[in-house]
Amino acid sequence: QVHLVESGGDLVQTGDSLRLACLVSGGPFNEFGMGWFRQTPGSERLFVAAISWNNRTDYADSARGRFTISRDNNANTAYLQMTSLGPEDTALYFCAADKSGTHWKSRSLYNYWGQGTQVTVTS
């Protein structure tokens, strides 16, 4: 079975940087599109960034210019490098994988999900 495990979430201060990782096992990672989403209590899970199997990328307006999504196919891992963090970035961050390899913006189009990693940014 395909499993995704996020890591790297932490308690940080405004202005700090943080890198999240998503390790994928049990499936052809090289063929997957990968996405990052985030969710706060009582709110919908929102798109942050995505990368296709062939390195096409897309970002939410809130992430573009501050966050960078990447992938290392040798490590079966997708990353989200976050800089200039602020309290508005506080959320549970999820990674997702799509079998078609597409960098979807919609969470409904992804096939597999991790359990999330918490990012908390204090002011």
PDB file of C-alpha atoms in Angstrom, residues 18-88:
ATOM      1  CA  LEU A  18      11.388  25.611   7.956  1.00  0.00           C
ATOM      2  CA  ARG A  19      11.598  22.659   5.579  1.00  0.00           C
ATOM      3  CA  LEU A  20       8.898  20.007   5.543  1.00  0.00           C
ATOM      4  CA  ALA A  21       9.468  16.562   4.045  1.00  0.00           C
ATOM      5  CA  CYS A  22       7.083  13.911   2.759  1.00  0.00           C
ATOM      6  CA  LEU A  23       8.463  10.388   2.465  1.00  0.00           C
ATOM      7  CA  VAL A  24       6.511   8.115   0.103  1.00  0.00           C
ATOM      8  CA  SER A  25       6.629   4.317   0.150  1.00  0.00           C
ATOM      9  CA  GLY A  26       4.730   1.480  -1.515  1.00  0.00           C
ATOM     10  CA  GLY A  27       4.243   3.132  -4.895  1.00  0.00           C
ATOM     11  CA  PRO A  28       6.035   4.576  -7.932  1.00  0.00           C
ATOM     12  CA  PHE A  29       7.013   7.935  -6.466  1.00  0.00           C
ATOM     13  CA  ASN A  30       8.693   8.978  -9.737  1.00  0.00           C
ATOM     14  CA  GLU A  31       5.297   8.829 -11.466  1.00  0.00           C
ATOM     15  CA  PHE A  32       3.334  10.723  -8.802  1.00  0.00           C
ATOM     16  CA  GLY A  33       2.284  14.308  -8.703  1.00  0.00           C
ATOM     17  CA  MET A  34       2.795  15.700  -5.209  1.00  0.00           C
ATOM     18  CA  GLY A  35       0.973  18.424  -3.343  1.00  0.00           C
ATOM     19  CA  TRP A  36       1.110  20.275  -0.040  1.00  0.00           C
ATOM     20  CA  PHE A  37      -2.026  21.495   1.720  1.00  0.00           C
ATOM     21  CA  ARG A  38      -2.695  23.078   5.093  1.00  0.00           C
ATOM     22  CA  GLN A  39      -5.621  23.211   7.476  1.00  0.00           C
ATOM     23  CA  THR A  40      -6.542  25.073  10.648  1.00  0.00           C
ATOM     24  CA  PRO A  41      -9.257  23.901  13.083  1.00  0.00           C
ATOM     25  CA  GLY A  42     -12.757  24.499  11.746  1.00  0.00           C
ATOM     26  CA  SER A  43     -11.560  25.442   8.247  1.00  0.00           C
ATOM     27  CA  GLU A  44     -11.224  23.712   4.891  1.00  0.00           C
ATOM     28  CA  ARG A  45      -7.984  22.100   3.817  1.00  0.00           C
ATOM     29  CA  LEU A  46      -6.362  24.607   1.455  1.00  0.00           C
ATOM     30  CA  PHE A  47      -3.885  24.241  -1.392  1.00  0.00           C
ATOM     31  CA  VAL A  48      -0.339  25.462  -0.782  1.00  0.00           C
ATOM     32  CA  ALA A  49       1.910  24.083  -3.529  1.00  0.00           C
ATOM     33  CA  ALA A  50       2.175  21.192  -5.979  1.00  0.00           C
ATOM     34  CA  ILE A  51       4.751  19.596  -8.275  1.00  0.00           C
ATOM     35  CA  SER A  52       4.180  17.211 -11.170  1.00  0.00           C
ATOM     36  CA  TRP A  53       6.149  14.116 -12.065  1.00  0.00           C
ATOM     37  CA  ASN A  54       8.165  16.224 -14.533  1.00  0.00           C
ATOM     38  CA  ASN A  55       8.711  19.203 -12.186  1.00  0.00           C
ATOM     39  CA  ARG A  56       5.932  21.543 -13.208  1.00  0.00           C
ATOM     40  CA  THR A  57       4.954  23.590 -10.147  1.00  0.00           C
ATOM     41  CA  ASP A  58       2.097  25.708  -8.917  1.00  0.00           C
ATOM     42  CA  TYR A  59       1.623  27.780  -5.768  1.00  0.00           C
ATOM     43  CA  ALA A  60      -1.117  29.440  -3.806  1.00  0.00           C
ATOM     44  CA  ASP A  61      -0.861  33.231  -3.803  1.00  0.00           C
ATOM     45  CA  SER A  62      -0.007  33.098  -0.109  1.00  0.00           C
ATOM     46  CA  ALA A  63       2.951  30.814  -0.823  1.00  0.00           C
ATOM     47  CA  ARG A  64       4.409  32.103  -4.073  1.00  0.00           C
ATOM     48  CA  GLY A  65       7.714  33.896  -3.487  1.00  0.00           C
ATOM     49  CA  ARG A  66       8.134  32.522   0.038  1.00  0.00           C
ATOM     50  CA  PHE A  67       7.700  28.765  -0.329  1.00  0.00           C
ATOM     51  CA  THR A  68       9.428  26.358  -2.709  1.00  0.00           C
ATOM     52  CA  ILE A  69       8.206  22.853  -3.495  1.00  0.00           C
ATOM     53  CA  SER A  70      10.706  20.295  -4.761  1.00  0.00           C
ATOM     54  CA  ARG A  71      11.192  16.567  -5.074  1.00  0.00           C
ATOM     55  CA  ASP A  72      14.066  14.109  -4.803  1.00  0.00           C
ATOM     56  CA  ASN A  73      13.161  10.973  -6.717  1.00  0.00           C
ATOM     57  CA  ASN A  74      16.207   9.127  -5.395  1.00  0.00           C
ATOM     58  CA  ALA A  75      14.903   9.636  -1.862  1.00  0.00           C
ATOM     59  CA  ASN A  76      11.186   9.189  -2.665  1.00  0.00           C
ATOM     60  CA  THR A  77      10.650  12.503  -0.917  1.00  0.00           C
ATOM     61  CA  ALA A  78       8.833  15.746  -1.631  1.00  0.00           C
ATOM     62  CA  TYR A  79       9.825  18.916   0.210  1.00  0.00           C
ATOM     63  CA  LEU A  80       8.289  22.245   1.083  1.00  0.00           C
ATOM     64  CA  GLN A  81      10.871  24.899   1.909  1.00  0.00           C
ATOM     65  CA  MET A  82       9.191  27.749   3.782  1.00  0.00           C
ATOM     66  CA  THR A  83      10.757  31.141   4.467  1.00  0.00           C
ATOM     67  CA  SER A  84       9.602  34.395   6.077  1.00  0.00           C
ATOM     68  CA  LEU A  85       7.077  32.534   8.186  1.00  0.00           C
ATOM     69  CA  GLY A  86       4.360  34.397  10.030  1.00  0.00           C
ATOM     70  CA  PRO A  87       1.538  33.464  12.414  1.00  0.00           C
ATOM     71  CA  GLU A  88      -0.821  33.183   9.431  1.00  0.00           C
TER      72      GLU A  88
END
